[in-house]
Amino acid sequence: MPLNEGPRQSGERRLSVNPFYGPANPVGDMAEAPPTHRLPDQPIAPATAHQLVRDELMLDGNARLNLATFVTTWMEPEAGVLMAECRDKNMIDKDEYPRTAELERRCVAMLADLWHAPDPAAAVGCSTTGSSEACMLAGMALKRRWTRRNADRYPGARPNLVMGVNVQVCWEKFCNFWEVEARLVPMEGERFHLDPQAAAELCDENTIGVVGILGSTFDGSYEPVAELCAALDAVQERTGLDIPVHVDGASGAMVAPFLDEDLVWDFRLPRVASINTSGHKYGLVYPGVGWALWRDAEALPEELVFRVNYLGGDMPTFALNFSRPGAQVVAQYYTFLRLGRDGYRAVQQAARDVATGMAGRIEALGDFRLLTRGDELPVFAFTTAPDVTAYDVFDVSRRLRESGWLVPAYTFPANREDLSVLRVVCRNGFSADLAELLTQDLERLLPELRRQQRPLTRDKQVATGFHH
């Protein structure tokens, strides 16, 4: 989460209380208007506090119109009720809430089966607060396995992790926090994600693993995990180095099993040691819940699993967080139970249909060039056509925001810093009707944008609130 620096001005500001907010003594409540950056001296009525907070939150963007986020912004009311009923359950207290713990175990088993674990009963996994924590856990397991195999050289030798430059920032954090060298495969030309052969060439005896992304956040494309494993098979045949693969399936691991069943990317590949996904993305659950699974117990070193005598029970735990609500795990089980394979397939196909249809309509406008078409993740990226010089993608993003649409514009990393794009994430709840409204708004803006003398963007780093 971003670090907050506190108030920027030394002068104290107080919230303004409307007389009608006070349920009993309007004038008194107005006189006791609370400060914004320190605890108030006296309590205020709950209705007053509620209204003050609600008034500020009205200035947030509409989550359903946020096409930057992959995170679920709509669930059925029944799921919301379940989550409210479980918000007071601490997920870590498995001895006190054994049924919640059982639902977590069932979710792990369902994912192990979905991802073709050789023996789903032998696969190990856990829930997390999201994919970032899940990636940290997977990275820790990769590093610990490497250090065990290289006990005679570590800590003298510095471990490294190979991945594409398009990885989510959590992997950069992992390398920083756990003192692992990040070896990044840059983008080249029209290739916007990891190249298997280039990744293999970066591997050596200090490589703890290679990360493959099933659904790049930059453009929605799948990385070729099977080709990556084949390239690493060749490395092992040539050098004897057995380098495992972790699949970051934050989004794609809950799309590909239903829409791309013939795509081999999961535990069917013997080199894939672990997989993570975000239950709160295409797993269709409100934030925050993620999942980390390992092929078998051997892939997760036992010394990383803590067995805690806590509140009367022996509890194995492997997580960075301790206390957290059980509501999201319960909601994940509800969604698995509610939809099943056919239901997930229908929901994800609907999202992909919206994405591909909208991408085609935007391409037909003539001002834009598609980088992807939404036919892998229900996500597509596009940039301005070569002959468009009056405006840029940042102008488009800024103008769409005037109508409430949050469409991110951003530049790509090395070696394509010259490329700036817009990206649209189509999630459950972003319907074909909403897609049509967005396309109409974009089309209506084009005449004005075309009349500009030049792009209005001066600093691309601050032109949008979206940053990878």
Coordinates of C-alpha atoms in Angstrom, one line a residue:
M1 CA 0.0 0.0 0.0
P2 CA 1.2 3.6 -0.6
L3 CA 2.9 5.3 2.3
N4 CA 1.0 8.2 3.7
E5 CA 2.9 11.3 4.7
G6 CA 0.3 12.9 6.8
P7 CA -1.1 16.5 6.4
R8 CA 1.0 18.7 4.1
Q9 CA 0.1 21.9 5.9
S10 CA 0.7 22.7 9.5
G11 CA -2.6 24.5 10.0
E12 CA -5.4 22.4 11.4
R13 CA -8.5 21.9 9.3
R14 CA -11.9 20.9 10.7
L15 CA -14.7 19.1 9.0
S16 CA -17.8 21.1 8.3
V17 CA -20.9 19.6 9.9
N18 CA -24.3 20.4 8.4
P19 CA -27.0 21.2 11.0
F20 CA -29.2 18.4 9.7
Y21 CA -26.5 15.8 10.5
G22 CA -27.1 16.3 14.3
P23 CA -29.8 13.9 15.4
A24 CA -30.5 15.6 18.8
N25 CA -28.6 18.8 19.1
P26 CA -27.7 20.2 15.6
V27 CA -26.1 23.4 17.0
G28 CA -24.0 21.5 19.5
D29 CA -22.8 19.0 16.8
M30 CA -21.8 21.9 14.6
A31 CA -19.8 23.5 17.4
E32 CA -17.9 20.2 17.9
A33 CA -16.8 19.8 14.3
P34 CA -14.0 17.2 14.5
P35 CA -10.4 17.9 13.2
T36 CA -9.2 16.0 10.1
H37 CA -5.7 14.9 11.2
R38 CA -5.9 14.3 14.9
L39 CA -8.3 12.4 17.2
P40 CA -11.2 14.6 18.2
D41 CA -11.5 15.4 21.9
Q42 CA -15.2 14.3 22.1
P43 CA -17.3 11.6 20.5
I44 CA -19.9 12.5 17.9
A45 CA -23.2 10.7 17.0
P46 CA -22.8 7.7 14.8
A47 CA -25.1 9.1 12.1
T48 CA -22.9 12.2 12.0
A49 CA -19.7 10.3 11.7
H50 CA -21.2 8.1 9.0
Q51 CA -22.4 11.1 6.9
L52 CA -19.0 12.9 7.2
V53 CA -17.2 9.9 5.9
R54 CA -19.7 9.2 3.2
D55 CA -19.5 12.8 1.9
E56 CA -15.8 12.5 1.4
L57 CA -16.1 9.1 -0.3
M58 CA -18.5 10.5 -2.9
L59 CA -15.5 12.0 -4.6
D60 CA -14.0 8.6 -5.3
G61 CA -14.4 7.2 -8.8
N62 CA -17.1 4.8 -9.5
A63 CA -15.6 1.3 -9.1
R64 CA -17.8 -0.2 -11.8
L65 CA -16.4 2.3 -14.3
N66 CA -12.8 1.7 -13.3
L67 CA -11.3 -0.1 -16.3
A68 CA -7.8 0.1 -14.8
T69 CA -8.3 -2.4 -12.0
F70 CA -8.4 -6.2 -12.4
V71 CA -10.1 -6.4 -9.0
T72 CA -13.7 -7.6 -8.7
T73 CA -16.1 -4.7 -8.3
W74 CA -19.4 -6.6 -8.3
M75 CA -20.7 -9.7 -6.5
E76 CA -24.2 -11.1 -5.9
P77 CA -26.0 -9.8 -2.8
E78 CA -26.0 -13.3 -1.3
A79 CA -22.2 -13.2 -1.3
G80 CA -22.2 -9.8 0.3
V81 CA -24.4 -11.2 3.1
L82 CA -22.1 -14.1 3.7
M83 CA -19.1 -11.8 3.9
A84 CA -20.9 -9.5 6.4
E85 CA -21.7 -12.6 8.5
C86 CA -18.0 -13.7 8.5
R87 CA -16.3 -10.3 8.9
D88 CA -15.6 -10.9 12.6
K89 CA -14.0 -14.3 12.1
N90 CA -10.2 -14.3 12.2
M91 CA -8.9 -16.6 9.5
I92 CA -5.9 -17.5 11.6
D93 CA -8.0 -18.9 14.4
K94 CA -8.5 -22.3 12.8
D95 CA -9.2 -24.0 16.0
E96 CA -12.0 -21.6 16.9
Y97 CA -13.5 -21.4 13.3
P98 CA -13.0 -25.0 12.0
R99 CA -15.6 -24.7 9.3
T100 CA -14.0 -21.6 7.8
A101 CA -10.7 -23.5 7.9
E102 CA -12.4 -26.4 6.1
L103 CA -13.7 -24.2 3.4
E104 CA -10.2 -22.9 2.8
R105 CA -8.9 -26.5 2.5
R106 CA -11.7 -27.3 0.0
C107 CA -10.8 -24.2 -2.1
V108 CA -7.2 -25.4 -2.2
A109 CA -8.3 -28.9 -3.3
M110 CA -10.5 -27.4 -6.0
L111 CA -7.7 -25.3 -7.4
A112 CA -5.3 -28.2 -7.3
D113 CA -7.8 -30.3 -9.4
L114 CA -8.5 -27.3 -11.7
W115 CA -4.7 -26.8 -12.3
H116 CA -4.1 -30.6 -12.9
A117 CA -1.9 -31.3 -9.9
P118 CA -0.5 -34.9 -10.3
D119 CA -2.2 -35.8 -7.1
P120 CA -4.6 -33.1 -5.9
A121 CA -4.7 -34.7 -2.5
A122 CA -0.9 -34.3 -2.2
A123 CA -0.8 -30.7 -3.4
V124 CA -0.3 -28.1 -0.7
G125 CA -1.5 -24.5 -0.6
C126 CA -3.0 -21.7 1.4
S127 CA -5.1 -18.6 1.1
T128 CA -3.4 -15.2 1.2
T129 CA -4.5 -11.5 1.2
G130 CA -3.8 -11.4 -2.6
S131 CA -1.4 -12.4 -5.3
S132 CA 1.4 -10.2 -3.9
E133 CA 1.6 -12.2 -0.7
A134 CA 1.2 -15.4 -2.7
C135 CA 4.1 -14.4 -4.9
M136 CA 6.3 -13.6 -1.9
L137 CA 5.6 -17.1 -0.5
A138 CA 6.3 -18.8 -3.8
G139 CA 9.6 -16.8 -4.1
M140 CA 10.6 -17.7 -0.6
A141 CA 10.0 -21.4 -1.3
L142 CA 12.1 -21.1 -4.5
K143 CA 15.0 -19.4 -2.6
R144 CA 14.9 -21.9 0.2
R145 CA 15.0 -24.9 -2.1
W146 CA 18.0 -23.3 -3.9
T147 CA 19.9 -22.6 -0.7
R148 CA 19.4 -26.2 0.4
R149 CA 20.9 -27.4 -2.9
N150 CA 23.7 -24.9 -2.7
A151 CA 24.5 -25.0 1.0
D152 CA 28.2 -25.2 0.3
R153 CA 28.1 -21.9 -1.7
Y154 CA 25.4 -19.8 0.0
P155 CA 25.5 -17.1 1.4
G156 CA 28.6 -16.4 -0.6
A157 CA 26.8 -16.7 -3.9
R158 CA 24.0 -14.3 -4.7
P159 CA 20.8 -16.0 -5.9
N160 CA 18.8 -14.6 -8.8
L161 CA 15.3 -14.8 -10.2
V162 CA 14.6 -14.6 -14.0
M163 CA 11.4 -13.0 -15.2
G164 CA 10.1 -10.6 -17.9
V165 CA 10.3 -6.8 -17.4
N166 CA 6.5 -6.9 -17.5
V167 CA 6.1 -8.6 -14.1
Q168 CA 4.0 -7.0 -11.4
V169 CA 5.8 -4.8 -8.9
C170 CA 5.4 -7.5 -6.2
W171 CA 8.2 -9.5 -7.8
E172 CA 10.5 -6.5 -7.7
K173 CA 9.6 -6.2 -4.0
F174 CA 10.4 -9.8 -3.4
C175 CA 13.8 -9.5 -4.9
N176 CA 14.5 -6.4 -2.9
F177 CA 13.2 -7.7 0.4
W178 CA 14.8 -11.1 0.2
E179 CA 18.0 -10.0 -1.4
V180 CA 17.6 -11.8 -4.7
E181 CA 19.0 -10.4 -8.0
A182 CA 16.2 -9.6 -10.4
R183 CA 17.2 -10.6 -14.0
L184 CA 14.7 -9.1 -16.3
V185 CA 14.1 -10.0 -19.9
P186 CA 13.3 -6.7 -21.7
M187 CA 10.6 -6.2 -24.3
E188 CA 11.7 -6.2 -27.9
G189 CA 9.7 -4.9 -30.9
E190 CA 6.2 -6.2 -30.9
R191 CA 7.0 -8.8 -28.1
F192 CA 5.6 -7.3 -24.9
H193 CA 6.4 -10.2 -22.5
L194 CA 9.1 -12.8 -21.7
D195 CA 10.9 -14.6 -24.4
P196 CA 11.6 -18.2 -23.4
Q197 CA 15.0 -18.5 -25.0
A198 CA 16.1 -15.1 -23.7
A199 CA 15.0 -16.2 -20.2
A200 CA 16.9 -19.5 -20.4
E201 CA 20.1 -17.6 -21.4
L202 CA 19.9 -15.5 -18.2
C203 CA 19.9 -18.6 -16.0
D204 CA 22.9 -20.0 -14.2
E205 CA 23.8 -22.0 -11.2
N206 CA 22.5 -19.2 -8.9
T207 CA 19.0 -19.0 -10.5
I208 CA 16.3 -20.0 -8.0
G209 CA 13.6 -20.1 -10.6
V210 CA 11.9 -18.5 -13.6
V211 CA 8.6 -16.7 -13.3
G212 CA 6.1 -17.0 -16.1
I213 CA 3.1 -14.7 -16.2
L214 CA -0.2 -16.1 -17.3
G215 CA -1.7 -12.8 -18.3
S216 CA 0.5 -9.8 -18.4
T217 CA -1.0 -6.7 -16.8
F218 CA 0.6 -4.5 -19.5
D219 CA -1.4 -5.9 -22.4
G220 CA -3.4 -9.0 -21.2
S221 CA -1.3 -11.5 -23.2
Y222 CA -0.3 -15.0 -21.9
E223 CA 3.4 -15.8 -21.6
P224 CA 4.3 -19.1 -23.3
V225 CA 4.8 -21.2 -20.2
A226 CA 5.2 -24.5 -22.0
E227 CA 7.9 -23.1 -24.3
L228 CA 9.6 -21.7 -21.2
C229 CA 9.7 -25.1 -19.6
A230 CA 11.0 -26.6 -22.8
A231 CA 13.8 -24.1 -22.9
L232 CA 14.7 -24.9 -19.3
D233 CA 14.6 -28.6 -20.1
A234 CA 17.3 -27.9 -22.7
V235 CA 19.3 -26.0 -20.2
Q236 CA 19.2 -29.0 -17.8
E237 CA 20.1 -31.4 -20.6
R238 CA 23.1 -29.2 -21.4
T239 CA 24.3 -28.1 -18.0
G240 CA 22.5 -30.3 -15.4
L241 CA 20.8 -27.3 -13.8
D242 CA 17.3 -28.2 -12.7
I243 CA 15.5 -24.8 -12.6
P244 CA 11.9 -24.7 -11.5
V245 CA 9.1 -22.4 -12.8
H246 CA 6.6 -20.5 -10.9
V247 CA 3.5 -19.4 -12.8
D248 CA 2.1 -16.1 -11.7
G249 CA -1.5 -16.7 -12.7
A250 CA -2.9 -13.7 -10.9
S251 CA -5.6 -13.4 -13.5
G252 CA -5.1 -16.0 -16.2
A253 CA -5.1 -19.0 -13.8
M254 CA -8.8 -18.3 -13.4
V255 CA -9.5 -17.7 -17.1
A256 CA -7.4 -20.3 -19.0
P257 CA -8.8 -23.4 -17.3
F258 CA -12.3 -22.5 -18.5
L259 CA -11.7 -20.8 -21.9
D260 CA -8.4 -22.3 -23.1
E261 CA -8.5 -25.9 -21.9
D262 CA -6.0 -27.1 -24.5
L263 CA -3.4 -24.6 -23.4
V264 CA -0.8 -26.4 -21.3
W265 CA 0.6 -24.0 -18.6
D266 CA 0.0 -25.6 -15.2
F267 CA 1.0 -28.6 -13.2
R268 CA 0.8 -30.8 -16.3
L269 CA 4.3 -29.4 -17.0
P270 CA 6.6 -31.2 -14.5
R271 CA 8.9 -28.1 -14.2
V272 CA 6.0 -26.0 -12.8
A273 CA 6.6 -26.1 -9.0
S274 CA 4.0 -23.5 -7.9
I275 CA 1.1 -21.4 -9.1
N276 CA -0.6 -18.4 -7.6
T277 CA -3.8 -16.6 -8.5
S278 CA -6.0 -13.7 -7.2
G279 CA -9.3 -14.8 -6.0
H280 CA -10.3 -11.2 -6.0
K281 CA -9.6 -10.8 -9.8
Y282 CA -11.0 -13.3 -12.2
G283 CA -11.7 -15.5 -9.2
L284 CA -14.7 -13.1 -8.9
V285 CA -14.4 -12.3 -5.2
Y286 CA -14.2 -8.8 -3.5
P287 CA -10.6 -8.0 -2.3
G288 CA -8.6 -9.3 -0.8
V289 CA -7.9 -13.0 -1.3
G290 CA -5.2 -14.8 -3.2
W291 CA -4.1 -18.4 -3.4
A292 CA -0.7 -20.1 -3.5
L293 CA -0.3 -23.8 -4.5
W294 CA 2.7 -26.1 -4.7
R295 CA 2.8 -29.2 -6.8
D296 CA 3.5 -31.4 -3.7
A297 CA 5.1 -31.1 -0.2
E298 CA 8.6 -31.4 -1.7
A299 CA 8.1 -28.1 -3.5
L300 CA 7.4 -26.3 -0.3
P301 CA 10.2 -26.8 2.2
E302 CA 8.9 -28.0 5.5
E303 CA 11.1 -25.5 7.5
L304 CA 9.0 -22.7 6.0
V305 CA 5.8 -24.0 7.6
F306 CA 5.3 -22.9 11.2
R307 CA 3.4 -25.1 13.5
V308 CA 1.9 -22.9 16.2
N309 CA 0.3 -24.0 19.4
Y310 CA -2.3 -21.3 19.3
L311 CA -5.5 -21.1 21.5
G312 CA -5.4 -24.8 22.2
G313 CA -4.6 -26.3 18.8
D314 CA -1.6 -27.2 16.7
M315 CA -1.8 -25.1 13.6
P316 CA 0.4 -25.2 10.6
T317 CA 0.7 -21.8 8.9
F318 CA 2.6 -20.4 6.0
A319 CA 1.8 -16.8 5.4
L320 CA 3.3 -13.3 5.8
N321 CA 0.2 -12.0 7.5
F322 CA -1.3 -13.4 10.7
S323 CA -4.8 -12.0 11.6
R324 CA -7.1 -11.4 8.7
P325 CA -10.8 -11.8 8.0
G326 CA -12.2 -15.1 6.9
A327 CA -15.0 -13.4 4.8
Q328 CA -13.1 -13.5 1.5
V329 CA -12.3 -17.2 1.8
V330 CA -15.9 -17.9 2.5
A331 CA -16.9 -15.8 -0.5
Q332 CA -14.4 -17.7 -2.7
Y333 CA -16.0 -21.0 -1.6
Y334 CA -19.4 -19.6 -2.2
T335 CA -18.4 -18.6 -5.7
F336 CA -16.9 -22.0 -6.5
L337 CA -20.0 -23.7 -5.2
R338 CA -22.4 -21.2 -6.9
L339 CA -20.8 -21.3 -10.4
G340 CA -19.0 -24.5 -10.9
R341 CA -17.0 -25.1 -14.1
D342 CA -19.8 -24.3 -16.4
G343 CA -20.7 -21.1 -14.6
Y344 CA -17.1 -19.9 -14.5
R345 CA -16.8 -20.7 -18.2
A346 CA -19.9 -18.7 -19.0
V347 CA -18.8 -15.6 -16.9
Q348 CA -15.3 -15.6 -18.4
Q349 CA -16.5 -16.1 -21.9
A350 CA -18.9 -13.2 -21.5
A351 CA -16.0 -11.0 -20.3
R352 CA -13.9 -12.1 -23.3
D353 CA -16.7 -11.4 -25.7
V354 CA -17.1 -7.9 -24.3
A355 CA -13.3 -7.3 -24.6
T356 CA -12.9 -8.6 -28.2
G357 CA -16.1 -6.9 -29.4
M358 CA -15.1 -3.5 -27.9
A359 CA -11.5 -3.9 -29.2
G360 CA -12.9 -4.4 -32.7
R361 CA -15.1 -1.3 -32.4
I362 CA -12.2 0.9 -31.2
E363 CA -10.0 -0.3 -34.0
A364 CA -12.8 0.5 -36.5
L365 CA -12.7 4.2 -35.4
G366 CA -9.4 4.5 -37.3
D367 CA -7.5 6.6 -34.8
F368 CA -6.1 3.7 -32.9
R369 CA -3.8 0.6 -33.3
L370 CA -4.5 -2.5 -31.2
L371 CA -1.6 -4.2 -29.4
T372 CA -3.9 -7.0 -28.1
R373 CA -7.5 -7.9 -28.8
G374 CA -8.8 -9.4 -25.5
D375 CA -8.7 -12.9 -26.8
E376 CA -6.5 -14.2 -23.9
L377 CA -7.2 -12.3 -20.8
P378 CA -10.4 -10.2 -21.3
V379 CA -8.0 -7.2 -21.5
F380 CA -6.7 -5.3 -24.4
A381 CA -4.2 -2.5 -25.0
F382 CA -4.2 0.1 -27.8
T383 CA -2.3 3.2 -28.8
T384 CA -2.8 6.0 -31.3
A385 CA -2.3 5.3 -35.0
P386 CA 1.0 6.5 -36.5
D387 CA -0.7 9.3 -38.4
V388 CA -2.3 10.7 -35.2
T389 CA -0.3 13.7 -34.1
A390 CA -2.9 16.1 -32.5
Y391 CA -3.3 14.1 -29.3
D392 CA -1.9 11.2 -27.4
V393 CA -3.2 8.4 -25.2
F394 CA -2.9 10.6 -22.1
D395 CA -5.2 13.1 -23.6
V396 CA -7.7 10.4 -24.3
S397 CA -7.5 9.1 -20.7
R398 CA -7.9 12.5 -19.3
R399 CA -10.9 13.3 -21.5
L400 CA -12.7 10.0 -20.7
R401 CA -12.3 10.7 -17.0
E402 CA -14.6 13.7 -17.5
S403 CA -17.4 11.3 -18.2
G404 CA -16.5 9.1 -15.2
W405 CA -14.5 6.4 -17.1
L406 CA -11.2 5.5 -15.5
V407 CA -9.0 4.2 -18.4
P408 CA -5.3 4.1 -17.7
A409 CA -2.6 5.4 -20.0
Y410 CA 1.0 4.5 -19.4
T411 CA 4.3 3.9 -21.0
F412 CA 5.9 0.5 -21.5
P413 CA 9.2 -0.5 -19.8
A414 CA 12.6 -1.3 -21.4
N415 CA 13.1 -1.6 -24.3
R416 CA 9.8 0.0 -25.3
E417 CA 9.7 3.2 -23.3
D418 CA 8.8 4.9 -26.6
L419 CA 5.4 3.2 -26.5
S420 CA 2.4 4.7 -24.6
V421 CA -0.9 2.8 -24.5
L422 CA -4.4 2.8 -23.1
R423 CA -5.6 -0.5 -21.5
V424 CA -9.1 -1.7 -20.9
V425 CA -9.9 -4.5 -18.3
C426 CA -13.2 -6.2 -18.9
R427 CA -14.4 -7.8 -15.7
N428 CA -17.6 -9.5 -14.6
G429 CA -20.1 -6.6 -14.2
F430 CA -18.7 -4.6 -17.1
S431 CA -21.4 -5.4 -19.5
A432 CA -21.7 -5.1 -23.3
D433 CA -24.0 -2.2 -22.7
L434 CA -21.4 -0.3 -20.6
A435 CA -18.8 -1.2 -23.3
E436 CA -21.1 0.4 -25.9
L437 CA -21.5 3.6 -23.8
L438 CA -17.7 3.9 -23.4
T439 CA -17.2 3.4 -27.1
Q440 CA -19.8 6.1 -27.8
D441 CA -18.1 8.5 -25.4
L442 CA -14.8 7.9 -27.0
E443 CA -16.2 8.4 -30.5
R444 CA -17.8 11.7 -29.4
L445 CA -14.5 13.0 -28.0
L446 CA -12.5 12.3 -31.2
P447 CA -13.5 15.4 -33.2
E448 CA -12.3 17.7 -30.4
L449 CA -9.1 15.7 -29.9
R450 CA -8.4 15.9 -33.6
R451 CA -8.7 19.7 -33.6
Q452 CA -5.9 20.0 -31.0
Q453 CA -2.7 21.5 -32.3
R454 CA -0.6 19.1 -30.4
P455 CA -0.8 16.6 -27.4
L456 CA -1.4 18.5 -24.2
T457 CA 0.7 16.1 -22.1
R458 CA 3.9 17.6 -20.7
D459 CA 5.0 15.0 -18.1
K460 CA 3.9 11.5 -18.9
Q461 CA 4.9 10.3 -15.4
V462 CA 2.1 12.4 -13.9
A463 CA -0.3 12.4 -16.7
T464 CA -2.3 9.6 -15.2
G465 CA -2.8 8.2 -11.7
F466 CA -2.1 4.7 -13.0
H467 CA 1.4 3.4 -12.4
H468 CA 2.7 -0.2 -12.6

